[in-house]
Tab-separated table of C-alpha atoms and ligand atoms in Angstrom:
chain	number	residue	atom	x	y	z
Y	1	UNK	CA	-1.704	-39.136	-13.406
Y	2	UNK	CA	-0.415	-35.706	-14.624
Y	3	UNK	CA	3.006	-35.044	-13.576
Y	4	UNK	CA	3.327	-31.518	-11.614
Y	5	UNK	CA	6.649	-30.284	-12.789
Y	6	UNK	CA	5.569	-30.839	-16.337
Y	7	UNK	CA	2.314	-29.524	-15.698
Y	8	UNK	CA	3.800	-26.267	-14.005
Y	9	UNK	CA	6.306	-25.770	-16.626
Y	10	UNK	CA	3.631	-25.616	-19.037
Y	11	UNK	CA	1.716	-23.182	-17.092
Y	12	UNK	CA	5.111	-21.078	-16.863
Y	13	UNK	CA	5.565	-21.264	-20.497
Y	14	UNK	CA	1.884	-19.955	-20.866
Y	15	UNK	CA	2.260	-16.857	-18.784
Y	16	UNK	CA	5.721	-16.391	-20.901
Y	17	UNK	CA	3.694	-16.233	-23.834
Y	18	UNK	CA	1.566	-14.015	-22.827
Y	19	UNK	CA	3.880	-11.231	-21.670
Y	20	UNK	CA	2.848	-11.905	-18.074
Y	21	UNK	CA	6.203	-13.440	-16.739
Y	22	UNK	CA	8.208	-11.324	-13.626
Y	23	UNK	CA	11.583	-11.027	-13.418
Y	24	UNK	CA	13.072	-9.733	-10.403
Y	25	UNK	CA	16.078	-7.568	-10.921
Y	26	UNK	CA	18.880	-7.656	-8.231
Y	27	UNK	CA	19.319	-4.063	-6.727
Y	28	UNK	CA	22.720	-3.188	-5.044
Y	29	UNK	CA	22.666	-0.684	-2.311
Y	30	UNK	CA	20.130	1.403	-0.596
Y	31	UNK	CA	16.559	2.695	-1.930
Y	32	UNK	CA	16.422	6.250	-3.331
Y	33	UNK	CA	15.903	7.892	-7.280
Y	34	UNK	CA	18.936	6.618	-8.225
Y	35	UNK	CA	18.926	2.821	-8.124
Y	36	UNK	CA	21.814	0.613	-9.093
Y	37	UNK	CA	20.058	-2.162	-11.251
Y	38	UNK	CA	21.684	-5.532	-12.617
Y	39	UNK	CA	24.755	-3.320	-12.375
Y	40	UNK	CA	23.450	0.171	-14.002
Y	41	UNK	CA	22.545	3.506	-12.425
Y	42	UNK	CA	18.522	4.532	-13.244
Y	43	UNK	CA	16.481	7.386	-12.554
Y	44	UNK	CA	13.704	4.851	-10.593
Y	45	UNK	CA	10.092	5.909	-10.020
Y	46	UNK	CA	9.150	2.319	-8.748
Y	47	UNK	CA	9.168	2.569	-5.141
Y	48	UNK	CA	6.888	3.127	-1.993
Y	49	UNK	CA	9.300	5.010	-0.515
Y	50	UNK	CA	7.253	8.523	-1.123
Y	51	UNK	CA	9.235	10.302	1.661
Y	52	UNK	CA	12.679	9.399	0.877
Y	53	UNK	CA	13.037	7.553	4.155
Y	54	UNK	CA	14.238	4.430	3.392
Y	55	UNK	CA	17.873	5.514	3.931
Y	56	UNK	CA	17.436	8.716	5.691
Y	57	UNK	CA	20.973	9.338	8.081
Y	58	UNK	CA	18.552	9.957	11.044
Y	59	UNK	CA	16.504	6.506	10.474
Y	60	UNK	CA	19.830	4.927	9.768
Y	61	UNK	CA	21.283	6.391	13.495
Y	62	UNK	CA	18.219	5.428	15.032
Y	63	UNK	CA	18.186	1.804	14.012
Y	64	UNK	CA	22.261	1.502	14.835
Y	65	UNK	CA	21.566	2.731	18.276
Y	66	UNK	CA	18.731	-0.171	18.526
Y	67	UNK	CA	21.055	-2.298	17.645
Y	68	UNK	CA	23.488	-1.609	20.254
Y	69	UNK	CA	20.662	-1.882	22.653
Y	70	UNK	CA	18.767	-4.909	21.408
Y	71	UNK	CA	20.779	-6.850	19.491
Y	72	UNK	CA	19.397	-7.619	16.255
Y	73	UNK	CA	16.170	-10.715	17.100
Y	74	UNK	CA	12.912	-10.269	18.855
Y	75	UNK	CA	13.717	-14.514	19.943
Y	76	UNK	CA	9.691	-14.880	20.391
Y	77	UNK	CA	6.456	-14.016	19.812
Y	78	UNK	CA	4.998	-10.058	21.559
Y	79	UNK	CA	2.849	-12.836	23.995
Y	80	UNK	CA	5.546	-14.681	24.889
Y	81	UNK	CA	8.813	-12.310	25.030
Y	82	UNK	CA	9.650	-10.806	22.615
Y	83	UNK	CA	7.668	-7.203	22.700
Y	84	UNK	CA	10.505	-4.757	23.651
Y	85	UNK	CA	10.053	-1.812	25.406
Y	86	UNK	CA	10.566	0.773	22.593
Y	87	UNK	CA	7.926	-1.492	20.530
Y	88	UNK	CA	5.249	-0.310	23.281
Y	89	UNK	CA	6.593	3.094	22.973
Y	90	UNK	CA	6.089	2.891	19.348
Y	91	UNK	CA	2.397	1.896	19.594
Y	92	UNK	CA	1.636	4.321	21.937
Y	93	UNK	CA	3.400	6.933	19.563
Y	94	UNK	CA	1.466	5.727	16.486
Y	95	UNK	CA	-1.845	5.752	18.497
Y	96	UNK	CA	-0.955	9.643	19.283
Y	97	UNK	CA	-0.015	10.498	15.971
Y	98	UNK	CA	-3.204	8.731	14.226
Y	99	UNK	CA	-5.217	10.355	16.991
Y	100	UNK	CA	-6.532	6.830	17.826
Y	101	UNK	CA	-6.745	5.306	21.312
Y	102	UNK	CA	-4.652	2.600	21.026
Y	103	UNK	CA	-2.417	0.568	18.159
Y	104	UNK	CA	-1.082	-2.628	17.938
Y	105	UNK	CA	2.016	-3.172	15.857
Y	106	UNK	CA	2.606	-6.047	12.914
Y	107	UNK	CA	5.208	-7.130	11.450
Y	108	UNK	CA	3.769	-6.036	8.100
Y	109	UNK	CA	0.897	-4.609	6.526
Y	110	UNK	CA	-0.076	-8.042	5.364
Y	111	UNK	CA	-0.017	-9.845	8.041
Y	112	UNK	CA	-2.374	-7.003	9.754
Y	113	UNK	CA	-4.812	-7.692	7.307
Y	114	UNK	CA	-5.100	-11.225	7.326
Y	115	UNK	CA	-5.152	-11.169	11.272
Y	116	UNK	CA	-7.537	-8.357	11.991
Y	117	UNK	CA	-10.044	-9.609	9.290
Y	118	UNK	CA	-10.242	-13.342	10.743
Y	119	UNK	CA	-9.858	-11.763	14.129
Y	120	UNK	CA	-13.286	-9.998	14.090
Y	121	UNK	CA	-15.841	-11.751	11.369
Y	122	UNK	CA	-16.298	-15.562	11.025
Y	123	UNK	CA	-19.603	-17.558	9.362
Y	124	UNK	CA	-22.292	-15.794	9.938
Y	125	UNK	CA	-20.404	-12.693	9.007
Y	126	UNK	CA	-20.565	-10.114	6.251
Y	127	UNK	CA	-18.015	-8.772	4.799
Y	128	UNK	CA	-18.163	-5.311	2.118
Y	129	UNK	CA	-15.026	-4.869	-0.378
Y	130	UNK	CA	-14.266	-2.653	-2.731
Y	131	UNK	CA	-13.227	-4.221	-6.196
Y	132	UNK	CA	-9.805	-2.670	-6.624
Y	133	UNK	CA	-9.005	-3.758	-2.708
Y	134	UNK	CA	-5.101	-5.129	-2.150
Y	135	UNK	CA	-4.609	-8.633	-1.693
Y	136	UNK	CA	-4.406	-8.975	1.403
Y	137	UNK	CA	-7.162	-8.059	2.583
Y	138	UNK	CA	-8.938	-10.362	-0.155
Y	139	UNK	CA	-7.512	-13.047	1.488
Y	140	UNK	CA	-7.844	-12.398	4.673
Y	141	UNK	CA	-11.324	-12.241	3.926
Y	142	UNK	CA	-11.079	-15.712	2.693
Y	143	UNK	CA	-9.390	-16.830	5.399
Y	144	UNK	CA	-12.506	-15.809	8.155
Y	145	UNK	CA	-15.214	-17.622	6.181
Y	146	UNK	CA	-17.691	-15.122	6.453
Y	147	UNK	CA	-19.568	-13.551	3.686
Y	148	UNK	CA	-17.423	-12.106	0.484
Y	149	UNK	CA	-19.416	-9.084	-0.746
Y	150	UNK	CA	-17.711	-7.028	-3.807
Y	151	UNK	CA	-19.152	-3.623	-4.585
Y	152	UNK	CA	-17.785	-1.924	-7.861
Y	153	UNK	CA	-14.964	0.184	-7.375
Y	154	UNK	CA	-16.153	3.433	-5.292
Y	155	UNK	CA	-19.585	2.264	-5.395
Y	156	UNK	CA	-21.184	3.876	-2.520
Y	157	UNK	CA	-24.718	3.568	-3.777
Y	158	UNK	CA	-23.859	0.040	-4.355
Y	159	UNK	CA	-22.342	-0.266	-1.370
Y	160	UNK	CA	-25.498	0.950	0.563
Y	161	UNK	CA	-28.282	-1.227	-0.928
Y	162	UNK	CA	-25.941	-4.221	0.125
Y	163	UNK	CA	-25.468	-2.753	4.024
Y	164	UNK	CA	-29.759	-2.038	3.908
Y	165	UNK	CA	-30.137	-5.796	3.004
Y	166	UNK	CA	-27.945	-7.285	5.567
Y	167	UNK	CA	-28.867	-8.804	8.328
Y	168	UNK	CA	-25.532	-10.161	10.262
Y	169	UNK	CA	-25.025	-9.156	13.222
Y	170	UNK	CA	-21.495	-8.349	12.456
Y	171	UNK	CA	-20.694	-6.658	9.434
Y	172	UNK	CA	-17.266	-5.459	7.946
Y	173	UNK	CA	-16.617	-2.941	5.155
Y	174	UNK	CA	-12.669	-3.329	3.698
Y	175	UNK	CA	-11.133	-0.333	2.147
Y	176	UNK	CA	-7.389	0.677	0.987
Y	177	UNK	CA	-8.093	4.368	1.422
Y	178	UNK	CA	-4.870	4.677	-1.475
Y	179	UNK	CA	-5.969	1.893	-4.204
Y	180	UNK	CA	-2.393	0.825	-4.819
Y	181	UNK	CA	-2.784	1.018	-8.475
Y	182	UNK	CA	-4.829	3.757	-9.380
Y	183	UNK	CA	-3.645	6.118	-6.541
Y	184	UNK	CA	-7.288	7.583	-6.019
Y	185	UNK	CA	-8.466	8.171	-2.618
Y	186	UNK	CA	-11.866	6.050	-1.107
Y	187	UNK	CA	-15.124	8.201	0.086
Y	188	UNK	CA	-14.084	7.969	3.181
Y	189	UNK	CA	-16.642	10.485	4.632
Y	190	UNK	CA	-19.127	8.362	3.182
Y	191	UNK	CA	-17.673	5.069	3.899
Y	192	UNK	CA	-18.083	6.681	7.622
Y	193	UNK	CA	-21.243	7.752	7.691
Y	194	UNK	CA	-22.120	4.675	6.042
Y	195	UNK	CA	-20.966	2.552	8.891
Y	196	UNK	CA	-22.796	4.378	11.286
Y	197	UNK	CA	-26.249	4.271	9.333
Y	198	UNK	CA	-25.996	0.352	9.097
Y	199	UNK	CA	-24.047	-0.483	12.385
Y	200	UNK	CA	-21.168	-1.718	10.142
Y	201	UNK	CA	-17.420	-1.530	10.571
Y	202	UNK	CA	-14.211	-0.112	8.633
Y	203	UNK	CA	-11.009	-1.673	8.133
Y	204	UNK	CA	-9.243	1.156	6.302
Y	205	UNK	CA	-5.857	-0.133	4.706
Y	206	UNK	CA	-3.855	3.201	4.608
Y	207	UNK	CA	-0.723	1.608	2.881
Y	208	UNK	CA	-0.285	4.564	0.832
Y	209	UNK	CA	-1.587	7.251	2.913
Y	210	UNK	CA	-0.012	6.880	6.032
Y	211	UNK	CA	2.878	9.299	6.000
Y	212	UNK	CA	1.902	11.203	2.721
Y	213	UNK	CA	-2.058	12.489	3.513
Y	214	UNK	CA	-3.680	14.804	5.866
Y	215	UNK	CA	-1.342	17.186	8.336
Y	216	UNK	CA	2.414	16.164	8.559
Y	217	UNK	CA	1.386	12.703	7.010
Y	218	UNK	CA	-1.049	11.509	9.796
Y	219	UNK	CA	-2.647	9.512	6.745
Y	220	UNK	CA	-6.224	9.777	4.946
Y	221	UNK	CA	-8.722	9.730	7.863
Y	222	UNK	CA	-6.337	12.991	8.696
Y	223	UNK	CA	-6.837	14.410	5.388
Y	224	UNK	CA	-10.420	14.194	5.803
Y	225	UNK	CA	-10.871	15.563	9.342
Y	226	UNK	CA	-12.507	12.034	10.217
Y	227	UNK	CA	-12.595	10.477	13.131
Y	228	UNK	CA	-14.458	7.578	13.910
Y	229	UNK	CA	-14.602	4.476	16.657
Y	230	UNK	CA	-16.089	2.222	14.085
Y	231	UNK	CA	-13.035	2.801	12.057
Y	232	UNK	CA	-9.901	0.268	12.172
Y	233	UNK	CA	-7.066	2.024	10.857
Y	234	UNK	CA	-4.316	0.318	8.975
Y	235	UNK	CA	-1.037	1.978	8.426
Y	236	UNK	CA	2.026	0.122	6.808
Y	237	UNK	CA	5.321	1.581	8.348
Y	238	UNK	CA	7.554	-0.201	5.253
Y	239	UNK	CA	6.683	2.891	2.626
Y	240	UNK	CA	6.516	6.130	3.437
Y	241	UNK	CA	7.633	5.545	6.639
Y	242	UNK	CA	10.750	3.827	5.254
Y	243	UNK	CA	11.105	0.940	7.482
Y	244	UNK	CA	8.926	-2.162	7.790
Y	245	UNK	CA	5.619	-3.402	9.293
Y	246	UNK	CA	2.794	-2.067	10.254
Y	247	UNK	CA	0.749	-1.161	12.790
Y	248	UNK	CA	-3.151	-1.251	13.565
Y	249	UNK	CA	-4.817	1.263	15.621
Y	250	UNK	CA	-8.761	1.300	16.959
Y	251	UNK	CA	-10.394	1.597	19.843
Y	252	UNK	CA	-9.003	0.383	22.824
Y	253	UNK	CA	-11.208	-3.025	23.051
Y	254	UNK	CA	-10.983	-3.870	19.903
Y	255	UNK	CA	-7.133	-3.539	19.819
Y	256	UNK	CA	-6.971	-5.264	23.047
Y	257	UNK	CA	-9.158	-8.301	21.196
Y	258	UNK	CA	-6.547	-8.356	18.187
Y	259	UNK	CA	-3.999	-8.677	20.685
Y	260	UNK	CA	-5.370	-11.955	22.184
Y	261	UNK	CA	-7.066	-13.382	18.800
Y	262	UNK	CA	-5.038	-11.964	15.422
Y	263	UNK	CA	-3.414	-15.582	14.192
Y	264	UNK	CA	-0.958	-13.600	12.600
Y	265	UNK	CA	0.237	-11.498	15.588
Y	266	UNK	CA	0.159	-14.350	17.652
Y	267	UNK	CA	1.883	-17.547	15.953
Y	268	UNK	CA	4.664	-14.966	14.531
Y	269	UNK	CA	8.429	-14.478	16.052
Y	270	UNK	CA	8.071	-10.519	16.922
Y	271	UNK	CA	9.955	-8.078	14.470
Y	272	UNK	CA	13.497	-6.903	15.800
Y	273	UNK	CA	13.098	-4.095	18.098
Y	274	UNK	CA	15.932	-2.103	16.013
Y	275	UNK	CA	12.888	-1.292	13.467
Y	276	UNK	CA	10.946	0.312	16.209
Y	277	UNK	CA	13.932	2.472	17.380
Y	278	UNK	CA	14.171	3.715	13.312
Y	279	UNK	CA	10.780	4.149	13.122
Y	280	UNK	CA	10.217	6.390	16.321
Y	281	UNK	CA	12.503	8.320	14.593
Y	282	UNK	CA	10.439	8.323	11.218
Y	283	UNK	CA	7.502	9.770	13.665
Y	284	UNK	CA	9.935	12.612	15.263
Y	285	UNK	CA	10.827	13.575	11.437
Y	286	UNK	CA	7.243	13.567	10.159
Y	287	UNK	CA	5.900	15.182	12.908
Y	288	UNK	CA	8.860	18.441	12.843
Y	289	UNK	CA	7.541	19.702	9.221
Y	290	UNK	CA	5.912	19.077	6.403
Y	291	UNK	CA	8.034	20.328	3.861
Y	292	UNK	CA	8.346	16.348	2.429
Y	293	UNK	CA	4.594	16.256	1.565
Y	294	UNK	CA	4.473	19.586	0.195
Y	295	UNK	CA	7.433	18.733	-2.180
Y	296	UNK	CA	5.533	15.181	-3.329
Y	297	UNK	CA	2.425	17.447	-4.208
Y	298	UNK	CA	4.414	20.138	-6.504
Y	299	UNK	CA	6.120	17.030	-8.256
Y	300	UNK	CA	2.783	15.298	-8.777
Y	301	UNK	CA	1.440	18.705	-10.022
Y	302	UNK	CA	4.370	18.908	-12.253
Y	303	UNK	CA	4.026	15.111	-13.456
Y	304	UNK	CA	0.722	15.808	-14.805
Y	305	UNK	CA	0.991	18.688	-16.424
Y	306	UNK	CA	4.066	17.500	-18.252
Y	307	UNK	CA	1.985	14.571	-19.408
Y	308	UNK	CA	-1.961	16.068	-20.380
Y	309	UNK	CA	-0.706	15.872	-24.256
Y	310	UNK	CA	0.434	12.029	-24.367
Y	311	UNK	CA	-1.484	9.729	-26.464
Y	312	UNK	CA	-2.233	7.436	-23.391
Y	313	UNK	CA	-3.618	9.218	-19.923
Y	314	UNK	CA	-2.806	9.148	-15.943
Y	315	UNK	CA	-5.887	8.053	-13.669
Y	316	UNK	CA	-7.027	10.784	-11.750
Y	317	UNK	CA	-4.888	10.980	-8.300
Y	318	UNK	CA	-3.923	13.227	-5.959
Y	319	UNK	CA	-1.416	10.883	-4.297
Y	320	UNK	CA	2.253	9.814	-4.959
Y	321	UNK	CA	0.953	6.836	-7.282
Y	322	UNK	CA	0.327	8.208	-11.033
Y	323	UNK	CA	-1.001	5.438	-13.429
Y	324	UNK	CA	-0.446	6.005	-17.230
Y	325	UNK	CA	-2.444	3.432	-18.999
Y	326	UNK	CA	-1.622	2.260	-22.240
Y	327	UNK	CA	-4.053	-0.834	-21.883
Y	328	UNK	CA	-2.270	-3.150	-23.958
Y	329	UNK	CA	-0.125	-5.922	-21.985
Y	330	UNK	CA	2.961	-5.924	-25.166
Y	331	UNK	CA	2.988	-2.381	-25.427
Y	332	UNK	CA	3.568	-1.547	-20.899
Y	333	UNK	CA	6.257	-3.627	-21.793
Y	334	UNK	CA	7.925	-2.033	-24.595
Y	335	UNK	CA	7.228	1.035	-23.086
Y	336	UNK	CA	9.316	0.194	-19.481
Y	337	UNK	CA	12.001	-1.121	-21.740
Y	338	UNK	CA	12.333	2.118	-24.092
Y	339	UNK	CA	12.429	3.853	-20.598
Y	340	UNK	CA	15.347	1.636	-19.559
Y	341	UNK	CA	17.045	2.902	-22.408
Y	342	UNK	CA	16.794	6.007	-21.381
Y	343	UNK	CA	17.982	4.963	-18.029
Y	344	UNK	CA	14.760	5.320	-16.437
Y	345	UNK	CA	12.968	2.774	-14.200
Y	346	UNK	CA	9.103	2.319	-14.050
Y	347	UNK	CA	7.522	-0.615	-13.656
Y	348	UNK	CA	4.838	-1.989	-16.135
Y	349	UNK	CA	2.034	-3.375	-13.763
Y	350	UNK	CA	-0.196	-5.547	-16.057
Y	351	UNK	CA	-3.108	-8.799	-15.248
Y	352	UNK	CA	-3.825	-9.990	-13.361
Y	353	UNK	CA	-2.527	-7.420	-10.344
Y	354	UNK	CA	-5.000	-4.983	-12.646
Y	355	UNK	CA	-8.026	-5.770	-14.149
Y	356	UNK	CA	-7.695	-7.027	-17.840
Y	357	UNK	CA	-6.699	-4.043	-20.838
Y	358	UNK	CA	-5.720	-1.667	-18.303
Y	359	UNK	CA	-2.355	-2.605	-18.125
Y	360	UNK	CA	-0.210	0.757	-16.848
Y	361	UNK	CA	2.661	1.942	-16.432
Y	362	UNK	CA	3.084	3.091	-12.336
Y	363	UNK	CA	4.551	5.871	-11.608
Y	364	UNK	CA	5.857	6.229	-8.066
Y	365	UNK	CA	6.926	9.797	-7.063
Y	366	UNK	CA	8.955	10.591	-3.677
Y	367	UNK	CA	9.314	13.283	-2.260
Y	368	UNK	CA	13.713	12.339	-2.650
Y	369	UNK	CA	12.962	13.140	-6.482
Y	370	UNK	CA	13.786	16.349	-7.601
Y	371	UNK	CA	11.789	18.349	-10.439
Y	372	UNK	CA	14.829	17.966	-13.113
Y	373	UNK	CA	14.536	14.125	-12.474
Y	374	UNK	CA	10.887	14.536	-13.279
Y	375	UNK	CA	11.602	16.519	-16.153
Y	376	UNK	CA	13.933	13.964	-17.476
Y	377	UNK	CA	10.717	11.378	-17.151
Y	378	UNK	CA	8.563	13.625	-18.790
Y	379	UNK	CA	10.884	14.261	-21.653
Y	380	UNK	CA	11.047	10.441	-22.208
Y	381	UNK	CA	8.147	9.647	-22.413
Y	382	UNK	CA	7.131	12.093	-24.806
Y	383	UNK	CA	9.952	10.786	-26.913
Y	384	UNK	CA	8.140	7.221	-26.713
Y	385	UNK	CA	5.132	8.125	-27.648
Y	386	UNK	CA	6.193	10.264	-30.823
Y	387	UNK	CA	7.805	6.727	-31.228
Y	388	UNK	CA	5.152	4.569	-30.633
Y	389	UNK	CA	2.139	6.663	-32.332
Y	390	UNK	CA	4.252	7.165	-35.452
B	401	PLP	C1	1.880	-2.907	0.464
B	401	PLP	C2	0.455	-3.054	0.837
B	401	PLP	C3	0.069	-3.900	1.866
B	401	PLP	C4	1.015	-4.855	2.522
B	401	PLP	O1	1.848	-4.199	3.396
B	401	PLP	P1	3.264	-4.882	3.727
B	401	PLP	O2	3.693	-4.212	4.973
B	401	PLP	O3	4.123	-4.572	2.538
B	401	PLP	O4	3.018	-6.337	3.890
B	401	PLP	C5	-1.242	-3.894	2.268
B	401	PLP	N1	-2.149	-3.124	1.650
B	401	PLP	C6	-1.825	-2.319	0.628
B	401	PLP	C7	-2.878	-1.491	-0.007
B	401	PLP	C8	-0.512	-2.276	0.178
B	401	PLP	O5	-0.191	-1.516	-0.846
């Protein structure tokens, strides 16, 4: 009989080996470009935090006065007492700001996903999801026991001839409408229409659209003009909305049904009502101007016209994720460490979070960046690759 520890330490040693240990690195002090790492200052393009939110004075107020009001634990589950009053005002503000009927709030993004999926499809089942889908929402899908259908990233065409086939009665497509890694944005129009032809359904996982798409960051059914009741909309309220959890909104039935049947809403201790208070106040920033977003785009215009001549090439996106790959696992690595040198933080993302020889380097914009900061990336990296090409 194998021994475990042995037999995990060799596994550890193997991912060593192949450049695909993590290290976390201890971060003092709030989120923003400048990040105090292991004890130095970097310029940090690594974060979710696209609006600069995470330590905004009026989010920080916000959550101090829920403090003073609530105390700092939910003590229970939403079901049994723990969902505070400014938690219902919350929902009923996200609902209004999605333009949905109703939402239903998380306490984060995966949890939602892992609720809602094994809330609504069981044996029997089919479920549709894209290749490039988060992780959550894979295993969610493995958690409800119905049908696992992949369809190549994008793939409406593929997509279809799978939904024309099917004969559940209940059938599910999954979508990020952001991919996390790529930063491109899902057919959604077709994904839609899609729905409709084949009486299926849409979970849309708007982790990184909720806050950054569509009019004053109402997310990426927004930016399309969609609206739809067969869509389930997903937004995470821990990234651009600089807080934590996440919130689903839907028709009114269905949200109701998540409410009474989502495992993971349930069986969990509510989140503390001080996060609600901070992110009302995320809502009453987002929804005053747009002057955030519009900053983000001129940045991410800037990024990638400061990068077209580099030996390695950004995915086309639109959004605040930009993904140089450089394909090989050794050199993302040696490329985030010649950054570091230059006091710059980007993360190398390689397998198996991406598919094999597109390992990247991803580039997180926020709208807190300024352009000189982005300059100062731009200049670096053109440094490394006269470096690494030569
Ligand atoms: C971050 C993320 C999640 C998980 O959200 P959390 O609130 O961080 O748990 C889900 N889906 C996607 C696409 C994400 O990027």
């Amino acid at each position: 009989m194998g021994n475990l520890i042995d037999e995990i330490g060799g596994q550890l040693q193997q991912l060593q080996a192949q450049n695909l240990l993590r290290r976390r690195r201890i971060v003092d002090g709030p989120q923003g470009p400048l990040l105090n790492v292991d004890g130095e200052s970097y310029l940090a393009f690594c974060s979710n935090d696209y609006l600069g939110l995470a330590n905004h004075p009026a989010l920080i107020a916000a959550a101090r006065d829920g403090l003073d009001r609530f105390g700092v634990g939910a003590s229970a589950s939403a079901l049994i007492s723990g969902h505070s009053r400014v938690v219902e005002e919350l929902e009923a503000a996200l609902a209004a700001f999605v333009g949905m009927p109703r939402a239903l709030h998380f306490s984060s993004g995966y949890m939602a996903n892992m609720g809602v999926i094994q809330a609504l499809v069981g044996p029997g089942d089919t479920l549709f999801s894209d290749r490039l889908n988060h992780a959550c929402l894979i295993d969610g899908a493995r958690l409800s026991k119905a049908e696992f259908r992949v369809y190549a990233h994008g793939d409406m065409v593929q997509l279809e001839r799978r939904l024309a086939k099917n004969t559940s009665s209940r059938k599910l497509i999954l979508s990020d409408a952001v991919f996390s890694m790529d930063g491109d944005i899902a057919p959604l129009p077709e994904l839609v229409a899609l729905c409709e032809r084949y009486d299926a359904w849409l979970l849309l996982d708007d982790a990184h659209g909720f806050g950054v798409l569509g009019p004053q960051g109402r997310g990426s059914l927004a930016h399309f003009g969609l609206a739809s009741p067969r869509v389930l909309y997903m937004g995470t309220l821990g990234k651009a909305a600089g807080v934590a959890g996440a919130f689903v909104a839907g028709d009114a039935t269905l949200i109701e049904w998540l409410m009474q049947r989502a495992r993971t809403y349930v069986f969990t201790t509510a989140s503390p009502p001080l996060l609600a208070s901070a992110l009302l106040a995320t809502l009453a920033l987002l929804r005053a101007d747009d002057a955030r977003q519009r900053h983000l785009r001129k940045l991410i215009k800037q990024l990638q016209e400061g990068l077209a001549d580099l030996p390695w090439h950004l995915l086309p996106s639109e959004t605040a994720i930009q993904a140089l790959i450089v394909k090989d696992n050794k050199l993302a690595l040696d490329l985030m460490q010649g950054l570091r040198e230059h006091g710059i933080w980007v993360p190398a993302i390689r397998p198996p979070t991406v598919p094999k020889n597109t390992a990247r380097l991803r580039i997180s914009l926020s709208a807190a960046h300024t352009t000189e900061q982005v300059a100062r990336l731009i200049a670096a990296l053109k440094t490394l690759a006269v470096k690494h090409a030569g």
